[in-house]
Amino acid sequence: MTPPPVPRRRRVSRRTLTAGLAGVLGAAAAATSAPLPPTAYAGVVAPRAARSPVVSGAYTQVTVDGQRTGLGFEGAEHALVAYAAMHRVTGDAHQRTVFEALLEYVLARRPTHMGSLLGVQVLSDPYLRAHAQLMANVDRQAATLVQRFADDPDRLLRTGDIRTLAGNASFLTAYARHHADRGTAGGGSDSEGSPTASLVRAADPNDVDMVATALLDRLVDLQLTLPEAIDRFDNPRLVGGFPHLVEGPDGSMGAWDVRTWSPAMLSLDQYAGVRALSDGFGRYRRPAYERSAAAAARPLLSTTAIDPDLLYAGSPAGFPLDGAEFAFGEETGEMPYLLSYGWSPNAVADLGTALRAVLANRVTVPRSRPWAELYWRDEPPQAVLDRTRFHAGLAAKIAFTHRFVEATQLPVPPEFPWIDLERTTFPGTGDDDIRRGGWYDGSGRGAMSAVYSRIAVHGYVASGGADSAMLGRAGRWWDAMIVWE
């Protein structure tokens, strides 16, 4: 199909841009969720249950010129997580049918399919826990991690990147909590009484706790103090952050030159660390995990003050980090690119999951000058040190991430902020059959990737987003990404 014409670029002032976004988000906040009309799924590609649907693959991207590409298994992996998330809120029978067909497709090609993200998702959702094969794969994943640690601890502690380390820690923590809540090391039943007896022998719960805390301890050790951020990377902004790679005693940034980077450039790494440490504190109540989670959360708390010379280092390179005054508040920290020209719903949604982990596990910021001198820039303000105000602020920020994702779902109004900014590739408002209901990738990019859309949908739901109508529209976009036999 012919994509919509690319609008003529116009310059937008910082004041206009942020005022426009404020208006859009205000409208999203005021909108009420209504059920989709009967005609909402007219023309949808995916079949209904009576047709015994069989998936043959899913696309990974919609290009800027409106072509679906990358048909295969990877797209189905992302779609599986997205449909599970959407169904948890909507309970929609069509989305459930598509999820079941995707699950059959994935397990037929990879019977033991499981990962840390999907594992945590399964453990948190009674509907998913009722799938015996999924629960067997969750048990197998935990047992595999425990065995790898027993064979060679460095395979988990000093191999790969920080997201893998944090993801494994989050999964094992969730697994340990799940079985502790049910008073069993394997099998049992979920809260609705559905049988979840595992087909795989579960790992010993003491071993799971041992490995989980070893991974969390490694995260604490890798976290950058202010002197380390300055001495190793010449960038004090990175205090409380983590090296991207975990090899060696202290990890590294690999080939990246991070001297001028904002923490936002490592945002997905940071969110993974915050989630793991916050959940680790909630499960094990170790003060070191709370202190580390608080330090890691520092860059997430504000977008109001940034270095005006700081540039986004991605593509398109050198795009200024404008629009940062539309923000969460003035606590501290800097995550400006999320709310700037970037228009990155996936990053904002994932941010919501990190903030929710801090709030749900009642993490607080220490009232300690020696700690602040090591893990904070300047001193934590009273809005952060006061437990009640801090947690109220987190709740408000989480609500903001929900409004942001809702407001940036396509199509957006013609006057939407950033749509006409120079050096972006947004191909219009998204009011066409191939884009409607999804999200642009962000960071100035007008493509629509399954991986980023999966992060947006999963993050929105995992952080408490509950707009069923919005998720119904998102489901229609995902329907068109799936190919059926």
One Martini backbone bead per residue (centre of mass of N, CA, C, O) as a GRO file, in nm:
protein
  485
    1MET     BB    1   0.102   0.032   0.012
    2THR     BB    2   0.052   0.370   0.039
    3PRO     BB    3   0.195   0.594   0.210
    4PRO     BB    4   0.188   0.855   0.375
    5PRO     BB    5   0.272   1.159   0.359
    6VAL     BB    6   0.533   1.359   0.423
    7PRO     BB    7   0.562   1.610   0.614
    8ARG     BB    8   0.636   1.922   0.651
    9ARG     BB    9   0.882   2.070   0.803
   10ARG     BB   10   0.889   2.223   1.129
   11ARG     BB   11   0.945   2.449   1.360
   12VAL     BB   12   0.969   2.394   1.718
   13SER     BB   13   0.925   2.506   2.007
   14ARG     BB   14   0.974   2.431   2.328
   15ARG     BB   15   0.705   2.548   2.429
   16THR     BB   16   0.518   2.416   2.221
   17LEU     BB   17   0.593   2.122   2.263
   18THR     BB   18   0.520   2.097   2.570
   19ALA     BB   19   0.234   2.209   2.555
   20GLY     BB   20   0.128   1.997   2.359
   21LEU     BB   21   0.179   1.749   2.537
   22ALA     BB   22   0.009   1.837   2.775
   23GLY     BB   23  -0.257   1.832   2.617
   24VAL     BB   24  -0.256   1.536   2.533
   25LEU     BB   25  -0.230   1.413   2.820
   26GLY     BB   26  -0.481   1.545   2.934
   27ALA     BB   27  -0.679   1.401   2.745
   28ALA     BB   28  -0.601   1.114   2.830
   29ALA     BB   29  -0.678   1.146   3.132
   30ALA     BB   30  -0.991   1.220   3.067
   31ALA     BB   31  -1.038   0.970   2.943
   32THR     BB   32  -1.248   0.700   2.878
   33SER     BB   33  -1.311   0.367   2.903
   34ALA     BB   34  -1.428   0.176   2.626
   35PRO     BB   35  -1.578  -0.040   2.458
   36LEU     BB   36  -1.568  -0.202   2.183
   37PRO     BB   37  -1.712  -0.223   1.905
   38PRO     BB   38  -1.827  -0.467   1.694
   39THR     BB   39  -1.647  -0.323   1.446
   40ALA     BB   40  -1.342  -0.315   1.544
   41TYR     BB   41  -1.259  -0.608   1.385
   42ALA     BB   42  -1.287  -0.532   1.107
   43GLY     BB   43  -1.067  -0.701   0.891
   44VAL     BB   44  -0.922  -0.900   1.044
   45VAL     BB   45  -0.689  -1.145   0.997
   46ALA     BB   46  -0.759  -1.305   1.228
   47PRO     BB   47  -0.904  -1.574   1.347
   48ARG     BB   48  -1.128  -1.770   1.492
   49ALA     BB   49  -1.177  -2.040   1.686
   50ALA     BB   50  -1.355  -2.209   1.480
   51ARG     BB   51  -1.086  -2.214   1.274
   52SER     BB   52  -0.836  -2.324   1.389
   53PRO     BB   53  -0.575  -2.166   1.432
   54VAL     BB   54  -0.260  -2.119   1.239
   55VAL     BB   55   0.056  -2.036   1.277
   56SER     BB   56   0.342  -1.911   1.052
   57GLY     BB   57   0.399  -1.618   1.170
   58ALA     BB   58   0.586  -1.301   1.224
   59TYR     BB   59   0.648  -0.980   1.228
   60THR     BB   60   0.909  -0.721   1.312
   61GLN     BB   61   0.816  -0.489   1.091
   62VAL     BB   62   0.747  -0.145   1.012
   63THR     BB   63   0.820   0.058   0.784
   64VAL     BB   64   0.826   0.378   0.680
   65ASP     BB   65   0.688   0.274   0.391
   66GLY     BB   66   0.479   0.030   0.484
   67GLN     BB   67   0.641  -0.246   0.547
   68ARG     BB   68   0.640  -0.577   0.608
   69THR     BB   69   0.891  -0.748   0.807
   70GLY     BB   70   1.039  -1.036   0.934
   71LEU     BB   71   0.936  -1.320   0.893
   72GLY     BB   72   0.876  -1.531   1.194
   73PHE     BB   73   0.972  -1.622   1.511
   74GLU     BB   74   1.039  -1.354   1.654
   75GLY     BB   75   0.763  -1.220   1.622
   76ALA     BB   76   0.614  -1.437   1.791
   77GLU     BB   77   0.753  -1.385   2.058
   78HIS     BB   78   0.651  -1.094   2.093
   79ALA     BB   79   0.347  -1.153   2.061
   80LEU     BB   80   0.310  -1.340   2.302
   81VAL     BB   81   0.365  -1.125   2.521
   82ALA     BB   82   0.156  -0.917   2.428
   83TYR     BB   83  -0.103  -1.093   2.452
   84ALA     BB   84  -0.076  -1.163   2.746
   85ALA     BB   85  -0.096  -0.873   2.845
   86MET     BB   86  -0.364  -0.787   2.718
   87HIS     BB   87  -0.543  -1.017   2.836
   88ARG     BB   88  -0.515  -0.949   3.137
   89VAL     BB   89  -0.709  -0.699   3.095
   90THR     BB   90  -0.943  -0.778   2.881
   91GLY     BB   91  -1.035  -1.089   2.832
   92ASP     BB   92  -1.025  -1.147   2.536
   93ALA     BB   93  -1.112  -1.398   2.321
   94HIS     BB   94  -0.939  -1.331   2.077
   95GLN     BB   95  -0.668  -1.294   2.223
   96ARG     BB   96  -0.667  -1.579   2.338
   97THR     BB   97  -0.661  -1.728   2.067
   98VAL     BB   98  -0.397  -1.607   1.967
   99PHE     BB   99  -0.219  -1.697   2.196
  100GLU     BB  100  -0.260  -2.002   2.162
  101ALA     BB  101  -0.146  -2.012   1.874
  102LEU     BB  102   0.134  -1.900   1.942
  103LEU     BB  103   0.211  -2.113   2.150
  104GLU     BB  104   0.199  -2.353   1.958
  105TYR     BB  105   0.415  -2.248   1.764
  106VAL     BB  106   0.651  -2.215   1.962
  107LEU     BB  107   0.650  -2.509   2.093
  108ALA     BB  108   0.689  -2.666   1.825
  109ARG     BB  109   0.989  -2.527   1.784
  110ARG     BB  110   1.021  -2.473   2.120
  111PRO     BB  111   0.947  -2.660   2.388
  112THR     BB  112   1.148  -2.485   2.607
  113HIS     BB  113   1.040  -2.211   2.606
  114MET     BB  114   1.229  -1.948   2.778
  115GLY     BB  115   1.244  -1.655   2.995
  116SER     BB  116   1.261  -1.404   3.213
  117LEU     BB  117   1.018  -1.239   3.121
  118LEU     BB  118   0.814  -1.470   3.078
  119GLY     BB  119   0.842  -1.596   3.359
  120VAL     BB  120   0.729  -1.358   3.520
  121GLN     BB  121   0.460  -1.348   3.369
  122VAL     BB  122   0.359  -1.628   3.444
  123LEU     BB  123   0.379  -1.597   3.763
  124SER     BB  124   0.159  -1.338   3.754
  125ASP     BB  125  -0.051  -1.536   3.586
  126PRO     BB  126  -0.304  -1.756   3.613
  127TYR     BB  127  -0.352  -1.826   3.316
  128LEU     BB  128  -0.054  -1.911   3.257
  129ARG     BB  129  -0.020  -2.119   3.494
  130ALA     BB  130  -0.237  -2.324   3.363
  131HIS     BB  131   0.005  -2.399   3.180
  132ALA     BB  132   0.190  -2.672   3.193
  133GLN     BB  133   0.423  -2.607   2.991
  134LEU     BB  134   0.502  -2.336   3.104
  135MET     BB  135   0.567  -2.434   3.393
  136ALA     BB  136   0.781  -2.634   3.306
  137ASN     BB  137   0.967  -2.415   3.181
  138VAL     BB  138   1.009  -2.260   3.438
  139ASP     BB  139   1.138  -2.488   3.599
  140ARG     BB  140   1.368  -2.538   3.398
  141GLN     BB  141   1.496  -2.258   3.411
  142ALA     BB  142   1.569  -2.266   3.711
  143ALA     BB  143   1.734  -2.529   3.708
  144THR     BB  144   1.945  -2.432   3.502
  145LEU     BB  145   2.059  -2.194   3.663
  146VAL     BB  146   2.146  -2.356   3.908
  147GLN     BB  147   2.338  -2.549   3.753
  148ARG     BB  148   2.527  -2.339   3.633
  149PHE     BB  149   2.624  -2.232   3.901
  150ALA     BB  150   2.740  -2.501   4.005
  151ASP     BB  151   2.944  -2.540   3.768
  152ASP     BB  152   2.966  -2.200   3.696
  153PRO     BB  153   2.928  -1.895   3.822
  154ASP     BB  154   3.044  -1.712   3.581
  155ARG     BB  155   2.812  -1.762   3.377
  156LEU     BB  156   2.628  -1.554   3.549
  157LEU     BB  157   2.831  -1.321   3.672
  158ARG     BB  158   3.059  -1.298   3.395
  159THR     BB  159   2.829  -1.297   3.158
  160GLY     BB  160   2.755  -1.052   2.954
  161ASP     BB  161   2.492  -0.854   3.047
  162ILE     BB  162   2.303  -0.668   3.267
  163ARG     BB  163   2.023  -0.770   3.172
  164THR     BB  164   2.075  -1.069   3.220
  165LEU     BB  165   2.145  -1.059   3.515
  166ALA     BB  166   1.883  -0.913   3.610
  167GLY     BB  167   1.680  -1.110   3.484
  168ASN     BB  168   1.764  -1.359   3.646
  169ALA     BB  169   1.710  -1.235   3.922
  170SER     BB  170   1.409  -1.177   3.880
  171PHE     BB  171   1.318  -1.464   3.820
  172LEU     BB  172   1.419  -1.608   4.080
  173THR     BB  173   1.264  -1.429   4.274
  174ALA     BB  174   0.981  -1.495   4.164
  175TYR     BB  175   1.002  -1.800   4.204
  176ALA     BB  176   1.050  -1.801   4.509
  177ARG     BB  177   0.791  -1.646   4.580
  178HIS     BB  178   0.583  -1.834   4.458
  179HIS     BB  179   0.654  -2.088   4.637
  180ALA     BB  180   0.630  -1.955   4.912
  181ASP     BB  181   0.327  -1.874   4.884
  182ARG     BB  182   0.258  -2.204   4.844
  183GLY     BB  183   0.442  -2.407   5.008
  184THR     BB  184   0.619  -2.499   4.743
  185ALA     BB  185   0.860  -2.649   4.509
  186GLY     BB  186   0.613  -2.785   4.339
  187GLY     BB  187   0.338  -2.704   4.213
  188GLY     BB  188  -0.003  -2.706   4.264
  189SER     BB  189  -0.190  -2.396   4.296
  190ASP     BB  190  -0.364  -2.144   4.216
  191SER     BB  191  -0.585  -1.898   4.317
  192GLU     BB  192  -0.821  -2.060   4.141
  193GLY     BB  193  -0.736  -2.387   4.140
  194SER     BB  194  -0.560  -2.449   3.916
  195PRO     BB  195  -0.370  -2.668   3.773
  196THR     BB  196   0.019  -2.677   3.820
  197ALA     BB  197   0.155  -2.932   3.768
  198SER     BB  198   0.461  -3.026   3.708
  199LEU     BB  199   0.676  -3.179   3.451
  200VAL     BB  200   0.910  -3.068   3.638
  201ARG     BB  201   1.166  -3.063   3.839
  202ALA     BB  202   1.228  -2.870   4.091
  203ALA     BB  203   1.406  -2.661   4.244
  204ASP     BB  204   1.558  -2.589   4.516
  205PRO     BB  205   1.477  -2.324   4.712
  206ASN     BB  206   1.759  -2.275   4.837
  207ASP     BB  207   1.907  -2.256   4.566
  208VAL     BB  208   1.751  -2.022   4.449
  209ASP     BB  209   1.824  -1.816   4.668
  210MET     BB  210   2.130  -1.834   4.634
  211VAL     BB  211   2.142  -1.738   4.337
  212ALA     BB  212   1.983  -1.479   4.355
  213THR     BB  213   2.175  -1.338   4.564
  214ALA     BB  214   2.429  -1.353   4.391
  215LEU     BB  215   2.322  -1.170   4.166
  216LEU     BB  216   2.255  -0.926   4.344
  217ASP     BB  217   2.540  -0.885   4.458
  218ARG     BB  218   2.663  -0.823   4.181
  219LEU     BB  219   2.505  -0.567   4.128
  220VAL     BB  220   2.611  -0.412   4.369
  221ASP     BB  221   2.914  -0.428   4.285
  222LEU     BB  222   2.873  -0.285   3.993
  223GLN     BB  223   2.793  -0.033   4.100
  224LEU     BB  224   2.826   0.309   4.062
  225THR     BB  225   3.008   0.536   4.187
  226LEU     BB  226   3.109   0.849   4.174
  227PRO     BB  227   3.416   0.797   4.151
  228GLU     BB  228   3.386   0.581   3.926
  229ALA     BB  229   3.242   0.752   3.711
  230ILE     BB  230   3.486   0.945   3.689
  231ASP     BB  231   3.740   0.759   3.662
  232ARG     BB  232   3.629   0.558   3.428
  233PHE     BB  233   3.416   0.781   3.251
  234ASP     BB  234   3.393   1.090   3.293
  235ASN     BB  235   3.079   1.055   3.440
  236PRO     BB  236   2.864   1.153   3.689
  237ARG     BB  237   2.581   1.058   3.574
  238LEU     BB  238   2.647   0.733   3.636
  239VAL     BB  239   2.555   0.726   3.906
  240GLY     BB  240   2.400   0.414   3.987
  241GLY     BB  241   2.495   0.255   3.768
  242PHE     BB  242   2.598   0.033   3.496
  243PRO     BB  243   2.759  -0.182   3.334
  244HIS     BB  244   2.697  -0.341   3.042
  245LEU     BB  245   2.923  -0.533   3.115
  246VAL     BB  246   3.029  -0.829   3.333
  247GLU     BB  247   3.307  -0.866   3.291
  248GLY     BB  248   3.494  -0.917   3.530
  249PRO     BB  249   3.513  -0.746   3.825
  250ASP     BB  250   3.370  -0.447   3.691
  251GLY     BB  251   3.327  -0.431   3.417
  252SER     BB  252   3.186  -0.270   3.110
  253MET     BB  253   3.137  -0.071   2.796
  254GLY     BB  254   3.325  -0.153   2.598
  255ALA     BB  255   3.317   0.051   2.303
  256TRP     BB  256   3.197   0.270   2.465
  257ASP     BB  257   3.163   0.626   2.475
  258VAL     BB  258   3.036   0.777   2.790
  259ARG     BB  259   3.116   1.077   2.865
  260THR     BB  260   2.827   1.220   2.732
  261TRP     BB  261   2.623   1.047   2.871
  262SER     BB  262   2.322   0.970   2.950
  263PRO     BB  263   2.134   0.749   3.126
  264ALA     BB  264   1.928   0.717   2.887
  265MET     BB  265   2.125   0.545   2.706
  266LEU     BB  266   2.082   0.313   2.959
  267SER     BB  267   1.784   0.253   3.038
  268LEU     BB  268   1.729  -0.058   3.019
  269ASP     BB  269   1.949  -0.130   3.217
  270GLN     BB  270   1.838   0.031   3.459
  271TYR     BB  271   1.560  -0.098   3.490
  272ALA     BB  272   1.660  -0.385   3.547
  273GLY     BB  273   1.811  -0.314   3.808
  274VAL     BB  274   1.577  -0.193   3.968
  275ARG     BB  275   1.392  -0.436   3.967
  276ALA     BB  276   1.580  -0.648   4.096
  277LEU     BB  277   1.647  -0.493   4.361
  278SER     BB  278   1.360  -0.441   4.458
  279ASP     BB  279   1.267  -0.738   4.459
  280GLY     BB  280   1.495  -0.835   4.642
  281PHE     BB  281   1.408  -0.670   4.884
  282GLY     BB  282   1.117  -0.782   4.908
  283ARG     BB  283   1.222  -1.078   4.965
  284TYR     BB  284   1.509  -1.036   5.160
  285ARG     BB  285   1.563  -0.760   5.322
  286ARG     BB  286   1.824  -0.623   5.222
  287PRO     BB  287   1.980  -0.326   5.258
  288ALA     BB  288   2.162  -0.329   5.003
  289TYR     BB  289   1.923  -0.338   4.800
  290GLU     BB  290   1.789  -0.075   4.874
  291ARG     BB  291   2.028   0.116   4.827
  292SER     BB  292   2.072   0.033   4.530
  293ALA     BB  293   1.790   0.101   4.424
  294ALA     BB  294   1.796   0.401   4.498
  295ALA     BB  295   2.040   0.475   4.324
  296ALA     BB  296   1.919   0.368   4.051
  297ALA     BB  297   1.661   0.569   4.064
  298ARG     BB  298   1.766   0.859   4.035
  299PRO     BB  299   1.749   0.897   3.708
  300LEU     BB  300   1.411   0.862   3.716
  301LEU     BB  301   1.295   1.137   3.876
  302SER     BB  302   1.387   1.334   3.628
  303THR     BB  303   1.358   1.606   3.347
  304THR     BB  304   1.444   1.922   3.411
  305ALA     BB  305   1.773   1.883   3.413
  306ILE     BB  306   2.013   1.969   3.161
  307ASP     BB  307   2.255   1.950   2.940
  308PRO     BB  308   2.256   2.148   2.657
  309ASP     BB  309   2.509   1.975   2.519
  310LEU     BB  310   2.358   1.725   2.518
  311LEU     BB  311   2.362   1.426   2.319
  312TYR     BB  312   2.230   1.214   2.115
  313ALA     BB  313   2.396   0.898   2.000
  314GLY     BB  314   2.217   0.806   1.789
  315SER     BB  315   1.945   0.765   1.560
  316PRO     BB  316   1.997   1.051   1.485
  317ALA     BB  317   2.273   1.210   1.520
  318GLY     BB  318   2.271   1.495   1.735
  319PHE     BB  319   2.011   1.521   1.872
  320PRO     BB  320   1.856   1.722   2.066
  321LEU     BB  321   1.755   1.749   2.410
  322ASP     BB  322   1.450   1.831   2.399
  323GLY     BB  323   1.174   1.895   2.616
  324ALA     BB  324   1.254   1.862   2.940
  325GLU     BB  325   1.034   2.031   3.105
  326PHE     BB  326   0.861   1.795   3.058
  327ALA     BB  327   0.781   1.647   3.372
  328PHE     BB  328   0.784   1.497   3.688
  329GLY     BB  329   1.003   1.686   3.831
  330GLU     BB  330   1.254   1.809   4.094
  331GLU     BB  331   1.435   1.610   4.236
  332THR     BB  332   1.624   1.440   4.020
  333GLY     BB  333   1.806   1.393   3.763
  334GLU     BB  334   1.818   1.231   3.415
  335MET     BB  335   1.556   1.165   3.147
  336PRO     BB  336   1.506   1.328   2.864
  337TYR     BB  337   1.476   1.154   2.598
  338LEU     BB  338   1.199   1.028   2.658
  339LEU     BB  339   1.058   1.345   2.641
  340SER     BB  340   1.141   1.417   2.365
  341TYR     BB  341   1.181   1.363   2.044
  342GLY     BB  342   1.167   1.052   2.082
  343TRP     BB  343   0.900   0.921   2.131
  344SER     BB  344   0.923   0.660   2.366
  345PRO     BB  345   0.707   0.434   2.472
  346ASN     BB  346   0.884   0.194   2.555
  347ALA     BB  347   1.060   0.345   2.766
  348VAL     BB  348   0.829   0.452   2.941
  349ALA     BB  349   0.702   0.180   3.010
  350ASP     BB  350   0.959   0.059   3.142
  351LEU     BB  351   0.981   0.272   3.356
  352GLY     BB  352   0.721   0.190   3.506
  353THR     BB  353   0.833  -0.083   3.615
  354ALA     BB  354   1.052   0.038   3.795
  355LEU     BB  355   0.876   0.222   3.970
  356ARG     BB  356   0.691  -0.006   4.075
  357ALA     BB  357   0.909  -0.166   4.222
  358VAL     BB  358   0.979   0.050   4.425
  359LEU     BB  359   0.693   0.081   4.544
  360ALA     BB  360   0.604  -0.219   4.605
  361ASN     BB  361   0.884  -0.253   4.796
  362ARG     BB  362   0.939   0.005   4.973
  363VAL     BB  363   1.150   0.194   4.883
  364THR     BB  364   1.417   0.389   5.020
  365VAL     BB  365   1.598   0.675   5.105
  366PRO     BB  366   1.872   0.741   5.258
  367ARG     BB  367   1.980   0.906   5.566
  368SER     BB  368   2.297   0.953   5.426
  369ARG     BB  369   2.583   1.112   5.366
  370PRO     BB  370   2.786   0.893   5.285
  371TRP     BB  371   2.602   0.768   5.072
  372ALA     BB  372   2.551   1.022   4.896
  373GLU     BB  373   2.856   1.065   4.822
  374LEU     BB  374   2.851   0.789   4.648
  375TYR     BB  375   2.519   0.776   4.513
  376TRP     BB  376   2.503   1.093   4.461
  377ARG     BB  377   2.400   1.401   4.341
  378ASP     BB  378   2.457   1.554   4.585
  379GLU     BB  379   2.139   1.577   4.743
  380PRO     BB  380   1.870   1.458   4.867
  381PRO     BB  381   1.568   1.556   4.874
  382GLN     BB  382   1.283   1.571   5.063
  383ALA     BB  383   1.096   1.439   4.842
  384VAL     BB  384   1.273   1.168   4.882
  385LEU     BB  385   1.320   1.122   5.194
  386ASP     BB  386   1.024   1.123   5.212
  387ARG     BB  387   0.828   0.859   5.203
  388THR     BB  388   0.549   0.968   5.123
  389ARG     BB  389   0.638   1.156   4.890
  390PHE     BB  390   0.793   0.948   4.725
  391HIS     BB  391   0.555   0.747   4.674
  392ALA     BB  392   0.365   0.954   4.548
  393GLY     BB  393   0.554   1.024   4.313
  394LEU     BB  394   0.567   0.745   4.187
  395ALA     BB  395   0.265   0.717   4.127
  396ALA     BB  396   0.255   0.963   3.935
  397LYS     BB  397   0.463   0.855   3.730
  398ILE     BB  398   0.315   0.602   3.648
  399ALA     BB  399   0.067   0.750   3.540
  400PHE     BB  400   0.221   0.900   3.323
  401THR     BB  401   0.311   0.656   3.154
  402HIS     BB  402   0.026   0.580   3.074
  403ARG     BB  403  -0.051   0.842   2.927
  404PHE     BB  404   0.173   0.832   2.721
  405VAL     BB  405   0.097   0.569   2.579
  406GLU     BB  406  -0.193   0.653   2.509
  407ALA     BB  407  -0.114   0.924   2.347
  408THR     BB  408   0.094   0.763   2.130
  409GLN     BB  409  -0.112   0.624   1.993
  410LEU     BB  410  -0.219   0.528   1.697
  411PRO     BB  411  -0.339   0.799   1.616
  412VAL     BB  412  -0.242   1.130   1.586
  413PRO     BB  413  -0.251   1.441   1.580
  414PRO     BB  414  -0.141   1.677   1.358
  415GLU     BB  415  -0.031   1.861   1.622
  416PHE     BB  416   0.169   1.682   1.729
  417PRO     BB  417   0.434   1.654   1.894
  418TRP     BB  418   0.716   1.596   1.665
  419ILE     BB  419   0.596   1.532   1.379
  420ASP     BB  420   0.772   1.802   1.241
  421LEU     BB  421   1.044   1.757   1.309
  422GLU     BB  422   1.349   1.770   1.256
  423ARG     BB  423   1.509   1.467   1.206
  424THR     BB  424   1.266   1.295   1.128
  425THR     BB  425   1.055   0.982   1.026
  426PHE     BB  426   0.762   1.052   1.041
  427PRO     BB  427   0.477   0.924   0.840
  428GLY     BB  428   0.280   1.069   1.016
  429THR     BB  429  -0.008   0.990   1.224
  430GLY     BB  430  -0.117   0.679   1.166
  431ASP     BB  431  -0.392   0.694   0.974
  432ASP     BB  432  -0.373   0.366   0.908
  433ASP     BB  433  -0.391   0.025   0.867
  434ILE     BB  434  -0.076  -0.036   0.946
  435ARG     BB  435  -0.064   0.167   1.221
  436ARG     BB  436  -0.312   0.142   1.371
  437GLY     BB  437  -0.251   0.095   1.732
  438GLY     BB  438   0.037   0.175   1.744
  439TRP     BB  439   0.398   0.248   1.751
  440TYR     BB  440   0.653   0.427   1.739
  441ASP     BB  441   0.981   0.388   1.820
  442GLY     BB  442   1.146   0.643   1.815
  443SER     BB  443   1.412   0.848   1.806
  444GLY     BB  444   1.294   0.964   1.519
  445ARG     BB  445   1.144   0.698   1.437
  446GLY     BB  446   0.902   0.553   1.189
  447ALA     BB  447   0.911   0.286   1.281
  448MET     BB  448   0.770  -0.058   1.363
  449SER     BB  449   0.850  -0.263   1.624
  450ALA     BB  450   0.797  -0.548   1.794
  451VAL     BB  451   0.986  -0.503   2.034
  452TYR     BB  452   0.881  -0.216   2.116
  453SER     BB  453   0.581  -0.291   2.134
  454ARG     BB  454   0.620  -0.502   2.353
  455ILE     BB  455   0.734  -0.312   2.564
  456ALA     BB  456   0.490  -0.125   2.578
  457VAL     BB  457   0.272  -0.331   2.656
  458HIS     BB  458   0.408  -0.474   2.892
  459GLY     BB  459   0.479  -0.223   3.062
  460TYR     BB  460   0.196  -0.112   3.098
  461VAL     BB  461   0.080  -0.361   3.247
  462ALA     BB  462   0.306  -0.417   3.466
  463SER     BB  463   0.245  -0.108   3.587
  464GLY     BB  464  -0.101  -0.093   3.566
  465GLY     BB  465  -0.228  -0.075   3.307
  466ALA     BB  466  -0.612  -0.044   3.211
  467ASP     BB  467  -0.682   0.011   2.900
  468SER     BB  468  -0.883  -0.177   2.710
  469ALA     BB  469  -0.928  -0.015   2.452
  470MET     BB  470  -0.634   0.032   2.381
  471LEU     BB  471  -0.560  -0.277   2.375
  472GLY     BB  472  -0.753  -0.342   2.147
  473ARG     BB  473  -0.611  -0.168   1.934
  474ALA     BB  474  -0.338  -0.307   1.961
  475GLY     BB  475  -0.440  -0.588   1.871
  476ARG     BB  476  -0.496  -0.512   1.579
  477TRP     BB  477  -0.204  -0.461   1.501
  478TRP     BB  478  -0.102  -0.745   1.575
  479ASP     BB  479  -0.278  -0.911   1.388
  480ALA     BB  480  -0.130  -0.795   1.122
  481MET     BB  481   0.157  -0.945   1.205
  482ILE     BB  482   0.010  -1.212   1.141
  483VAL     BB  483   0.047  -1.539   1.006
  484TRP     BB  484  -0.164  -1.773   0.836
  485GLU     BB  485  -0.264  -2.094   0.720
   0.00000   0.00000   0.00000
